[in-house]
Short mmCIF file of N, CA and C in Angstrom, two decimals:
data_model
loop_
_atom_site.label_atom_id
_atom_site.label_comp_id
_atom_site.label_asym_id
_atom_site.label_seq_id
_atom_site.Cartn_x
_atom_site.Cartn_y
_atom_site.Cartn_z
N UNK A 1 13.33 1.61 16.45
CA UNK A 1 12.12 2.27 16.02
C UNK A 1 11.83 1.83 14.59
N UNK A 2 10.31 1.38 13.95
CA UNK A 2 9.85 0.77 13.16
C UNK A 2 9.24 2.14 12.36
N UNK A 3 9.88 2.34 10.64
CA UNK A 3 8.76 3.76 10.64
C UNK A 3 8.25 2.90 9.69
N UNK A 4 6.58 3.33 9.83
CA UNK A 4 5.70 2.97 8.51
C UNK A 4 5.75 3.82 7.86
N UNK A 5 5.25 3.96 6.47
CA UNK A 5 4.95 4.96 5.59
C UNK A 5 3.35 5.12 4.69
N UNK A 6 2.78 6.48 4.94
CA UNK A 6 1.33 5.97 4.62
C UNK A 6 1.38 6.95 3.81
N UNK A 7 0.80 6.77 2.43
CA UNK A 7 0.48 7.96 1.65
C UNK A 7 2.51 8.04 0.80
N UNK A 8 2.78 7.92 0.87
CA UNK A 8 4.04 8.32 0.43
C UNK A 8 5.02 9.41 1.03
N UNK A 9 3.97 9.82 2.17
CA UNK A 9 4.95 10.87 2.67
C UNK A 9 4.35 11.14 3.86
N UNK A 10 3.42 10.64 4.50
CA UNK A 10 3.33 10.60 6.10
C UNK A 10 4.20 9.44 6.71
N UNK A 11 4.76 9.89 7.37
CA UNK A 11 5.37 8.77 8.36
C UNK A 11 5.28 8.13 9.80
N UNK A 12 4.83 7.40 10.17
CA UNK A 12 4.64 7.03 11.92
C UNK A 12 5.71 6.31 12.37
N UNK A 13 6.38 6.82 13.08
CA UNK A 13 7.44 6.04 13.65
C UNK A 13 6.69 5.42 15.20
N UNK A 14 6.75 3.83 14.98
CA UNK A 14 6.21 3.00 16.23
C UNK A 14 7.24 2.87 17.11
N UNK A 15 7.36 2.74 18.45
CA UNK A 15 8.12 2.44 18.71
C UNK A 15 7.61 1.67 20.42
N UNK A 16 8.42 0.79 20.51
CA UNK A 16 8.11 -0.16 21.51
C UNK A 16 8.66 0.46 22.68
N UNK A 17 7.04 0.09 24.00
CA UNK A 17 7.39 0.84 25.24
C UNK A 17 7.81 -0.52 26.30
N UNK A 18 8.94 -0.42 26.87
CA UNK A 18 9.30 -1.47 27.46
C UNK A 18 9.67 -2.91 27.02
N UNK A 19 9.99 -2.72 25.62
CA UNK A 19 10.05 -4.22 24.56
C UNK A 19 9.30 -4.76 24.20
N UNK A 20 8.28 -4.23 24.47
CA UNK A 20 7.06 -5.19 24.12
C UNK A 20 6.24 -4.49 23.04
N UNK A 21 6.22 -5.53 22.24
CA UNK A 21 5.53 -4.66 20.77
C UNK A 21 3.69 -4.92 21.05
N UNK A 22 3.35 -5.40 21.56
CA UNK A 22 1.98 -5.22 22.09
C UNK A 22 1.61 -3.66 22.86
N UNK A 23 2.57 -3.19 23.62
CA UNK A 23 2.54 -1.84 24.26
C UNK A 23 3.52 -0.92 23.42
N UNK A 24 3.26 -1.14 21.92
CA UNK A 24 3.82 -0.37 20.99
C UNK A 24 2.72 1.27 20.87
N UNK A 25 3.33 2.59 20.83
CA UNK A 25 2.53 3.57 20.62
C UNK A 25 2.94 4.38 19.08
N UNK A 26 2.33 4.53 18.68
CA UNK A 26 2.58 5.32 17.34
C UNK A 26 2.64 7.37 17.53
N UNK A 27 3.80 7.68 16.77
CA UNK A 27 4.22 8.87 17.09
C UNK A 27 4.33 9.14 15.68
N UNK A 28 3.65 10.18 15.47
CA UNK A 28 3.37 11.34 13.72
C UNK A 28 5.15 11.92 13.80
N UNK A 29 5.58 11.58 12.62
CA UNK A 29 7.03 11.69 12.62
C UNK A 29 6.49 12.77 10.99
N UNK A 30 7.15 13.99 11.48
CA UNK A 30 6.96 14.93 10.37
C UNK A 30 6.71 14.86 8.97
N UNK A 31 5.75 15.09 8.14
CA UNK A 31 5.64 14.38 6.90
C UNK A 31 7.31 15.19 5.98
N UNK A 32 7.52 13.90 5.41
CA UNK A 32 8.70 14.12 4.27
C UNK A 32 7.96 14.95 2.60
N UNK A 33 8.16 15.88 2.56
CA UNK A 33 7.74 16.55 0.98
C UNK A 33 8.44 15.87 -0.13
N UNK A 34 7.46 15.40 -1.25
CA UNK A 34 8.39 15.04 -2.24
C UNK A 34 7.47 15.67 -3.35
N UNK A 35 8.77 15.40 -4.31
CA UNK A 35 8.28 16.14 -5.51
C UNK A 35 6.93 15.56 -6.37
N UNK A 36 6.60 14.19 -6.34
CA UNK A 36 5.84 13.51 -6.67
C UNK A 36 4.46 13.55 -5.75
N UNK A 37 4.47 14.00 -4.96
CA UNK A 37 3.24 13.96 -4.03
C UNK A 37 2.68 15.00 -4.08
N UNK A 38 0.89 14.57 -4.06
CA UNK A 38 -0.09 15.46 -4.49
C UNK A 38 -0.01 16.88 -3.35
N UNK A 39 0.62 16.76 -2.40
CA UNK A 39 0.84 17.59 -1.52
C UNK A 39 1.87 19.00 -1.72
N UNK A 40 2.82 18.71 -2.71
CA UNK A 40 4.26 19.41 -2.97
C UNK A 40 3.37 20.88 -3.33
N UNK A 41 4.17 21.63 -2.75
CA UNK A 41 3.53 22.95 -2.91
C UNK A 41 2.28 23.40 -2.24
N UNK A 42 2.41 23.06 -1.14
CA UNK A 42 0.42 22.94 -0.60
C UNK A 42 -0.21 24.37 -0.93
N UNK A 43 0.68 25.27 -0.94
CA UNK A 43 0.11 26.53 -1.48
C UNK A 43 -0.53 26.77 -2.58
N UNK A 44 0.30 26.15 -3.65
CA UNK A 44 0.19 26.52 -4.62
C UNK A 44 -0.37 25.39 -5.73
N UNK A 45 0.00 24.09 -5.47
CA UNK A 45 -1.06 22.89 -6.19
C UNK A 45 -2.43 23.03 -6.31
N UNK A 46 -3.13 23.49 -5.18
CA UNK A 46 -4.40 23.51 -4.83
C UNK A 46 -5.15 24.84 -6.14
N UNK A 47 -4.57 25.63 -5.99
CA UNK A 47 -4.53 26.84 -6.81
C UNK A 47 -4.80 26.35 -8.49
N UNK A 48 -3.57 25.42 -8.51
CA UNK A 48 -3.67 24.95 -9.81
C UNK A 48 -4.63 24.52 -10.27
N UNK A 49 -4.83 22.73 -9.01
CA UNK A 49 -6.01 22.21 -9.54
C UNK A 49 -7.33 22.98 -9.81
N UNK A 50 -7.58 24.14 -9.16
CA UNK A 50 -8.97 25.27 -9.54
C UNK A 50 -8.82 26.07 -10.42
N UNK A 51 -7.41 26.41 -11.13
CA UNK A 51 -7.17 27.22 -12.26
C UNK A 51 -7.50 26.12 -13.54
N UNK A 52 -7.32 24.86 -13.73
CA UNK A 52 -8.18 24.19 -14.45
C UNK A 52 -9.29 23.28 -14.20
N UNK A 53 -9.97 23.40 -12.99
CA UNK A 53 -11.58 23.44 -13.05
C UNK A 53 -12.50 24.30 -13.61
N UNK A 54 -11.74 25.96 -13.27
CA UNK A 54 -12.37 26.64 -13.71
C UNK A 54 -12.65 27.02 -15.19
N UNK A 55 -11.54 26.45 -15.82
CA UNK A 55 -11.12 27.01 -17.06
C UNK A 55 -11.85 26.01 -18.14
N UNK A 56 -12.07 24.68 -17.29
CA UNK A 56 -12.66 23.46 -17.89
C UNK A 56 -14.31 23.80 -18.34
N UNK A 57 -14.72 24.25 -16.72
CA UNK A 57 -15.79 24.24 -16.37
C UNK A 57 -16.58 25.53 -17.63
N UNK A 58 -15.30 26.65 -17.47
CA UNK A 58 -15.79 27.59 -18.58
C UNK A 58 -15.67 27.48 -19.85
N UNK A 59 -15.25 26.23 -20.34
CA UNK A 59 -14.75 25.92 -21.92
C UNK A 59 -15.74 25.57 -22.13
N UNK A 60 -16.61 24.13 -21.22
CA UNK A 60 -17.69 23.29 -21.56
C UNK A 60 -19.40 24.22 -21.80
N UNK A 61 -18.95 24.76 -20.51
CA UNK A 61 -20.38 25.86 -20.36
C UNK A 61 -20.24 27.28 -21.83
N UNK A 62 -19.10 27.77 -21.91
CA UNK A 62 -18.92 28.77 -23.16
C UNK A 62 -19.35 27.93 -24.69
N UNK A 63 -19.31 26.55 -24.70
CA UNK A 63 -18.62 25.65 -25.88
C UNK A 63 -20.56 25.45 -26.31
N UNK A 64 -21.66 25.32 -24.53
CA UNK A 64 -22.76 24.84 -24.96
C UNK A 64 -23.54 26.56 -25.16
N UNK A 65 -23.30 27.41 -24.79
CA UNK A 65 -23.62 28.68 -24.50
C UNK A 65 -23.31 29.07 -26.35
N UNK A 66 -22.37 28.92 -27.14
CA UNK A 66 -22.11 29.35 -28.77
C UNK A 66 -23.18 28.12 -29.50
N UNK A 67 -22.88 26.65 -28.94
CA UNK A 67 -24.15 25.90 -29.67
C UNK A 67 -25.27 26.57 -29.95
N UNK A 68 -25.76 27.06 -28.70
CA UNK A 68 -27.51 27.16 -28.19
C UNK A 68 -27.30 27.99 -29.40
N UNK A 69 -26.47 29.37 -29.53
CA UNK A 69 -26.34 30.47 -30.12
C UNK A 69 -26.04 30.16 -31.78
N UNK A 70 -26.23 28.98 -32.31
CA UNK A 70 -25.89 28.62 -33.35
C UNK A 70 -24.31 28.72 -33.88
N UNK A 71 -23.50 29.03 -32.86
CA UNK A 71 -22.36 29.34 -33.64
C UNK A 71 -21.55 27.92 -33.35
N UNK A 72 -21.65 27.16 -33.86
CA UNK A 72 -20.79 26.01 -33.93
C UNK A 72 -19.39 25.56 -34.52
N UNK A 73 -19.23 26.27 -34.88
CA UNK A 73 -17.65 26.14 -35.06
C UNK A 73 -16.94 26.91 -34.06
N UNK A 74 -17.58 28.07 -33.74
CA UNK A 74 -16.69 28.88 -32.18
C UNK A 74 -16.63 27.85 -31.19
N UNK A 75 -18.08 27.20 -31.10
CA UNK A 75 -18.41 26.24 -30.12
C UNK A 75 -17.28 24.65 -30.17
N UNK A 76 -16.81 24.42 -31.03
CA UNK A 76 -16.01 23.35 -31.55
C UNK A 76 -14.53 23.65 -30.98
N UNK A 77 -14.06 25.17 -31.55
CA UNK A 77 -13.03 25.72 -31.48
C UNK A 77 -12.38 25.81 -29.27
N UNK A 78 -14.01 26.24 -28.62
CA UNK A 78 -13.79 26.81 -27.42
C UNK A 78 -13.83 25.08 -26.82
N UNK A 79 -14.17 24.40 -27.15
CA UNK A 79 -13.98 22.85 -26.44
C UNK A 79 -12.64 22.06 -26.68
N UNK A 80 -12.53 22.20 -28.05
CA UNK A 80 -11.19 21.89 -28.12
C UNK A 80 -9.97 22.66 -27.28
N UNK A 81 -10.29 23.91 -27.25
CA UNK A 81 -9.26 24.92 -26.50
C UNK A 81 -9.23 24.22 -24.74
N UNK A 82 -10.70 23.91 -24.43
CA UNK A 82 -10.48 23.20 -22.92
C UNK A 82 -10.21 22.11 -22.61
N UNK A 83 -10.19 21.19 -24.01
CA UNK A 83 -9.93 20.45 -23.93
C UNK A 83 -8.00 20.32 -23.92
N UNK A 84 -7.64 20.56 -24.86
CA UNK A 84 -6.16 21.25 -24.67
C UNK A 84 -5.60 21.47 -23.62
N UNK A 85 -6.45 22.28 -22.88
CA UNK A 85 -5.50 23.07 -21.54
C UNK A 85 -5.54 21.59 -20.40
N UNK A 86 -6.17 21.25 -20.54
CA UNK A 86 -6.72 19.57 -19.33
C UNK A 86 -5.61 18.80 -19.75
N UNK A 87 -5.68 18.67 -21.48
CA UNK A 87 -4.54 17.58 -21.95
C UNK A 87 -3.02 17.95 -21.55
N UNK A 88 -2.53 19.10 -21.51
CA UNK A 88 -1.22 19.04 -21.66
C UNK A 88 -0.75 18.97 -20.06
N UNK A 89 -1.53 19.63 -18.78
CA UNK A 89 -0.54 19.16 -17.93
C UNK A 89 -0.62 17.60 -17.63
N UNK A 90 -1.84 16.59 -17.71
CA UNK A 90 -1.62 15.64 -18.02
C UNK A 90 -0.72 15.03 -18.41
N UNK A 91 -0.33 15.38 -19.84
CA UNK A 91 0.46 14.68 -20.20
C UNK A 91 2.01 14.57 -19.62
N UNK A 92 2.09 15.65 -19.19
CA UNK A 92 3.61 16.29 -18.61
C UNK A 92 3.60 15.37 -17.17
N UNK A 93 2.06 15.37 -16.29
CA UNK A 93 2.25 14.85 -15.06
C UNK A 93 2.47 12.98 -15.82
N UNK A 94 1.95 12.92 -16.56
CA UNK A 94 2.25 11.04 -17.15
C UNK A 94 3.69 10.73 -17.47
N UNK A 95 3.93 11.62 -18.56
CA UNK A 95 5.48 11.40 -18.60
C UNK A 95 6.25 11.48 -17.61
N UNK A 96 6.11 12.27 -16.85
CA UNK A 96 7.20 12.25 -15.29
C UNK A 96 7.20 10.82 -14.57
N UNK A 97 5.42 10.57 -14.85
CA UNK A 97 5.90 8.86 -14.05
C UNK A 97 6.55 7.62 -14.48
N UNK A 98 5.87 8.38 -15.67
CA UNK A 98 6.56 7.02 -16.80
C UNK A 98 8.38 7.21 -16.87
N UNK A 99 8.93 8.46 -16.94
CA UNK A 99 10.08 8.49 -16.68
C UNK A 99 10.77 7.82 -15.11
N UNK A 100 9.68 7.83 -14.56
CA UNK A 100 10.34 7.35 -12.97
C UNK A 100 10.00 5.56 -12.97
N UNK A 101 9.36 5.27 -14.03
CA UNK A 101 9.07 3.82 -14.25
C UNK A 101 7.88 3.50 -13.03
N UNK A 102 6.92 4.74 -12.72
CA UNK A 102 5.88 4.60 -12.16
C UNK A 102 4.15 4.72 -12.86
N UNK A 103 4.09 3.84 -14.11
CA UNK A 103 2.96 3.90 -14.65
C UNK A 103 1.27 3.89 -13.73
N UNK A 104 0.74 4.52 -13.85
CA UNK A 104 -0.97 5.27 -12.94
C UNK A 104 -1.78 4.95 -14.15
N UNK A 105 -2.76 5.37 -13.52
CA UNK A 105 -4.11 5.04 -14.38
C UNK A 105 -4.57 6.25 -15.29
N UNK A 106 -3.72 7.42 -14.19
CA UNK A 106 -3.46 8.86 -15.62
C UNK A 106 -3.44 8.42 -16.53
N UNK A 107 -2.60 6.81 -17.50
CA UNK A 107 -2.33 6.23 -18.85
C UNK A 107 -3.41 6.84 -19.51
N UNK A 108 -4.81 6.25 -19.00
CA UNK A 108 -5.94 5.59 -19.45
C UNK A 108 -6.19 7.44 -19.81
N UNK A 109 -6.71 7.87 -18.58
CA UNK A 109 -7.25 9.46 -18.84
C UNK A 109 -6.47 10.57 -20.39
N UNK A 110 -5.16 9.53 -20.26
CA UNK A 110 -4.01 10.70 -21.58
C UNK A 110 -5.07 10.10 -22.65
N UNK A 111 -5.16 8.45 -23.15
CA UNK A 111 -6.02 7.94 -23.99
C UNK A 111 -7.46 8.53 -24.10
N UNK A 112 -8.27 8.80 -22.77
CA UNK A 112 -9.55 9.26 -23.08
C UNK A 112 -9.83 10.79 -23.94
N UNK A 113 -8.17 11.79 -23.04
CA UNK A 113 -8.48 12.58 -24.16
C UNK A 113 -7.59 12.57 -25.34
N UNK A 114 -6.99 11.79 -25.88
CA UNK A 114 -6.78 11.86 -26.84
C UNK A 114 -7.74 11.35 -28.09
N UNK A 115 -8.18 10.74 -27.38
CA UNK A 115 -9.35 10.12 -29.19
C UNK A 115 -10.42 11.04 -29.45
N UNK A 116 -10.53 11.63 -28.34
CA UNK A 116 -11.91 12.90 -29.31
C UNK A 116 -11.16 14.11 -30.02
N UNK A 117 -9.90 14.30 -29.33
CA UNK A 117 -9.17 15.27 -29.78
C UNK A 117 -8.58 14.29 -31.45
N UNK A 118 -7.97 13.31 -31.51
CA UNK A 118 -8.23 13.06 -33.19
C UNK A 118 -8.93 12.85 -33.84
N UNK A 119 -10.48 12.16 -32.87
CA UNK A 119 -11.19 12.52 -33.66
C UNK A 119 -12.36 13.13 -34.16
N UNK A 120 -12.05 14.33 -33.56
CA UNK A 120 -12.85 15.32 -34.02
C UNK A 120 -13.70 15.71 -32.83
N UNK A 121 -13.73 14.99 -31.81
CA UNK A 121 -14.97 15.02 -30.81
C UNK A 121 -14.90 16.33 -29.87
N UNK A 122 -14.61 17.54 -30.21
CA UNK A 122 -14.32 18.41 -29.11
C UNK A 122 -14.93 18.69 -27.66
N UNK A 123 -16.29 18.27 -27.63
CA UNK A 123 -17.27 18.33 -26.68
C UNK A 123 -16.46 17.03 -25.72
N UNK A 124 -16.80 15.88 -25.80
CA UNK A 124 -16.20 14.88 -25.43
C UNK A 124 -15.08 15.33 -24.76
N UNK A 125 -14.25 15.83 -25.33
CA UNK A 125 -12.65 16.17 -24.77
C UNK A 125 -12.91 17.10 -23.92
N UNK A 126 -13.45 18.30 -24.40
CA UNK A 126 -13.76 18.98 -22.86
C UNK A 126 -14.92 18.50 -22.13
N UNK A 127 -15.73 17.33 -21.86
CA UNK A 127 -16.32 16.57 -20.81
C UNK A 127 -14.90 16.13 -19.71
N UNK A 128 -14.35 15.14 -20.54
CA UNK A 128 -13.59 14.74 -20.18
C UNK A 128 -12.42 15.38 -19.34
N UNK A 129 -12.47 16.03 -19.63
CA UNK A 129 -10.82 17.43 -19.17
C UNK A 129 -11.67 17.76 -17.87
N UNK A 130 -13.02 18.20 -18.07
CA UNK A 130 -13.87 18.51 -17.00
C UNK A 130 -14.08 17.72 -15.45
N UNK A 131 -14.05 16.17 -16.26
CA UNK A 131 -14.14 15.25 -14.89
C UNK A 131 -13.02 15.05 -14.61
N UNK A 132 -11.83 14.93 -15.11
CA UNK A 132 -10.57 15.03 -14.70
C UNK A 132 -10.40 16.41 -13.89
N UNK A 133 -10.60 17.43 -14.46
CA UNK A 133 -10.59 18.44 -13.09
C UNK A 133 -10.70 18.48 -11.37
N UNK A 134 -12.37 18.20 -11.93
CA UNK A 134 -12.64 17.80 -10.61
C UNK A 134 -12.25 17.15 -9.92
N UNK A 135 -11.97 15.86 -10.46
CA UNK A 135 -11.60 15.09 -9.39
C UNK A 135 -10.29 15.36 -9.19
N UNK A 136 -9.23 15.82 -9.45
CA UNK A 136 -7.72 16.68 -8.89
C UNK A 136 -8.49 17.57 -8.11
N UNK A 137 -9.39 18.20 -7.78
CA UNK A 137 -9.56 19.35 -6.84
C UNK A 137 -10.34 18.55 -5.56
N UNK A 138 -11.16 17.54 -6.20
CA UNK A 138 -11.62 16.48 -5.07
C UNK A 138 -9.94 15.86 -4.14
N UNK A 139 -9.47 15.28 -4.82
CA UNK A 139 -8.32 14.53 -4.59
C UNK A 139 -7.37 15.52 -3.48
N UNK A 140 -7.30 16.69 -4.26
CA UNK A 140 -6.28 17.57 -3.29
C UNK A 140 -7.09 18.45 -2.16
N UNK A 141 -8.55 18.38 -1.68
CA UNK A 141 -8.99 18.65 -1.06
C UNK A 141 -9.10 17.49 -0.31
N UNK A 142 -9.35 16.40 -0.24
CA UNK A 142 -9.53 15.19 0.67
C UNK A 142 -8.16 14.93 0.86
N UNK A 143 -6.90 14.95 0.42
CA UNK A 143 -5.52 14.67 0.85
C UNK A 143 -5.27 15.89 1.73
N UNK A 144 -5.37 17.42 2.05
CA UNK A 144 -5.37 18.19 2.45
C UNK A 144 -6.33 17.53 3.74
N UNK A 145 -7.40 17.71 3.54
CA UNK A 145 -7.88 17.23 4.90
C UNK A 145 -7.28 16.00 5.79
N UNK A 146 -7.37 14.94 5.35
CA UNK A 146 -6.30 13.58 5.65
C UNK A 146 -5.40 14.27 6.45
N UNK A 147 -4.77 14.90 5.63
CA UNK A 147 -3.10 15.70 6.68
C UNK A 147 -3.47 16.20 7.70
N UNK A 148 -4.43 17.31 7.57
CA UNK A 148 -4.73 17.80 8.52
C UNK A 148 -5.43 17.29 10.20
N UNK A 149 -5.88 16.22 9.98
CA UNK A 149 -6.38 15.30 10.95
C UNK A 149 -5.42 14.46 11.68
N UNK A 150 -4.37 13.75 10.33
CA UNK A 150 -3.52 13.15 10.63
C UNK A 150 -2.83 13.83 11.56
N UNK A 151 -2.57 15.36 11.34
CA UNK A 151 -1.19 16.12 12.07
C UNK A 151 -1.77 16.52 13.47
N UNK A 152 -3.73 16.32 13.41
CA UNK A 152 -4.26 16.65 14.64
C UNK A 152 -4.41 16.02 15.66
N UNK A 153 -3.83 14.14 15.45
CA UNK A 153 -3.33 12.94 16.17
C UNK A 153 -2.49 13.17 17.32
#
């Protein structure tokens, strides 16, 4: 038996009917959980990724809501704060890869928010923290579905 591996943690084990790998059928061989996969915790990842959409979503909207209101330094203060909360699990999820000697394109996103955060750009940083949100809640909603289809094979 031949197993492929798709995603990092679905597995199909092929296996040949009568020797003949032309009349090969593919069989969903239980997905393996790992700690690295956007899946780990299906309960509770998903949760996450919306505990900082939301928090993003309310930094950026609170940050233009004190502008309108003239208060611009609250407004400075509440972007930087969302911006913050976006940056640090970032950074924690980068270092883990980089410790596993698995560098991602996360690199780039730690860099995007770091330069408004030195320099000075707070709006920027919580844009940024913002589209990074989303797309972790995009990401773990379309990998969630994937599985689910996959497991409906």
């Amino acid at each position: 038996m031949q197993v492929l591996e798709i995603c990092g943690s679905i597995h199909w084990a092929v296996r040949a009917v009568g020797g003949d790998d032309r009349t090969a059928y593919r069989e969903l061989v239980l997905p393996r959980m790992c700690e690295d996969h956007a899946l780990y915790g299906a309960g509770n990842m998903p949760r996450v990724n919306w505990l900082l959409l939301i928090l993003a979503l309310s930094g950026v909207g609170g940050g233009v809501a004190l502008w309108i209101a003239r208060a611009t330094e609250a407004a400075h203060l509440v972007w930087t704060a969302a911006t913050v909360v976006a940056f640090v699990p970032l950074v924690v999820r980068v270092s883990k890869s980089l410790l596993r000697r698995e560098p991602g394109v996360d690199i780039i996103a730690v860099l995007a928010m770091a330069g408004p955060l030195l320099l000075g750009e707070s709006l920027a940083g919580a844009v940024i923290g913002l589209m990074l949100a989303s797309g972790q809640v995009l990401e773990s909603y379309a990998s969630a579905r994937a599985r689910r289809e996959l497991m409906s094979l």
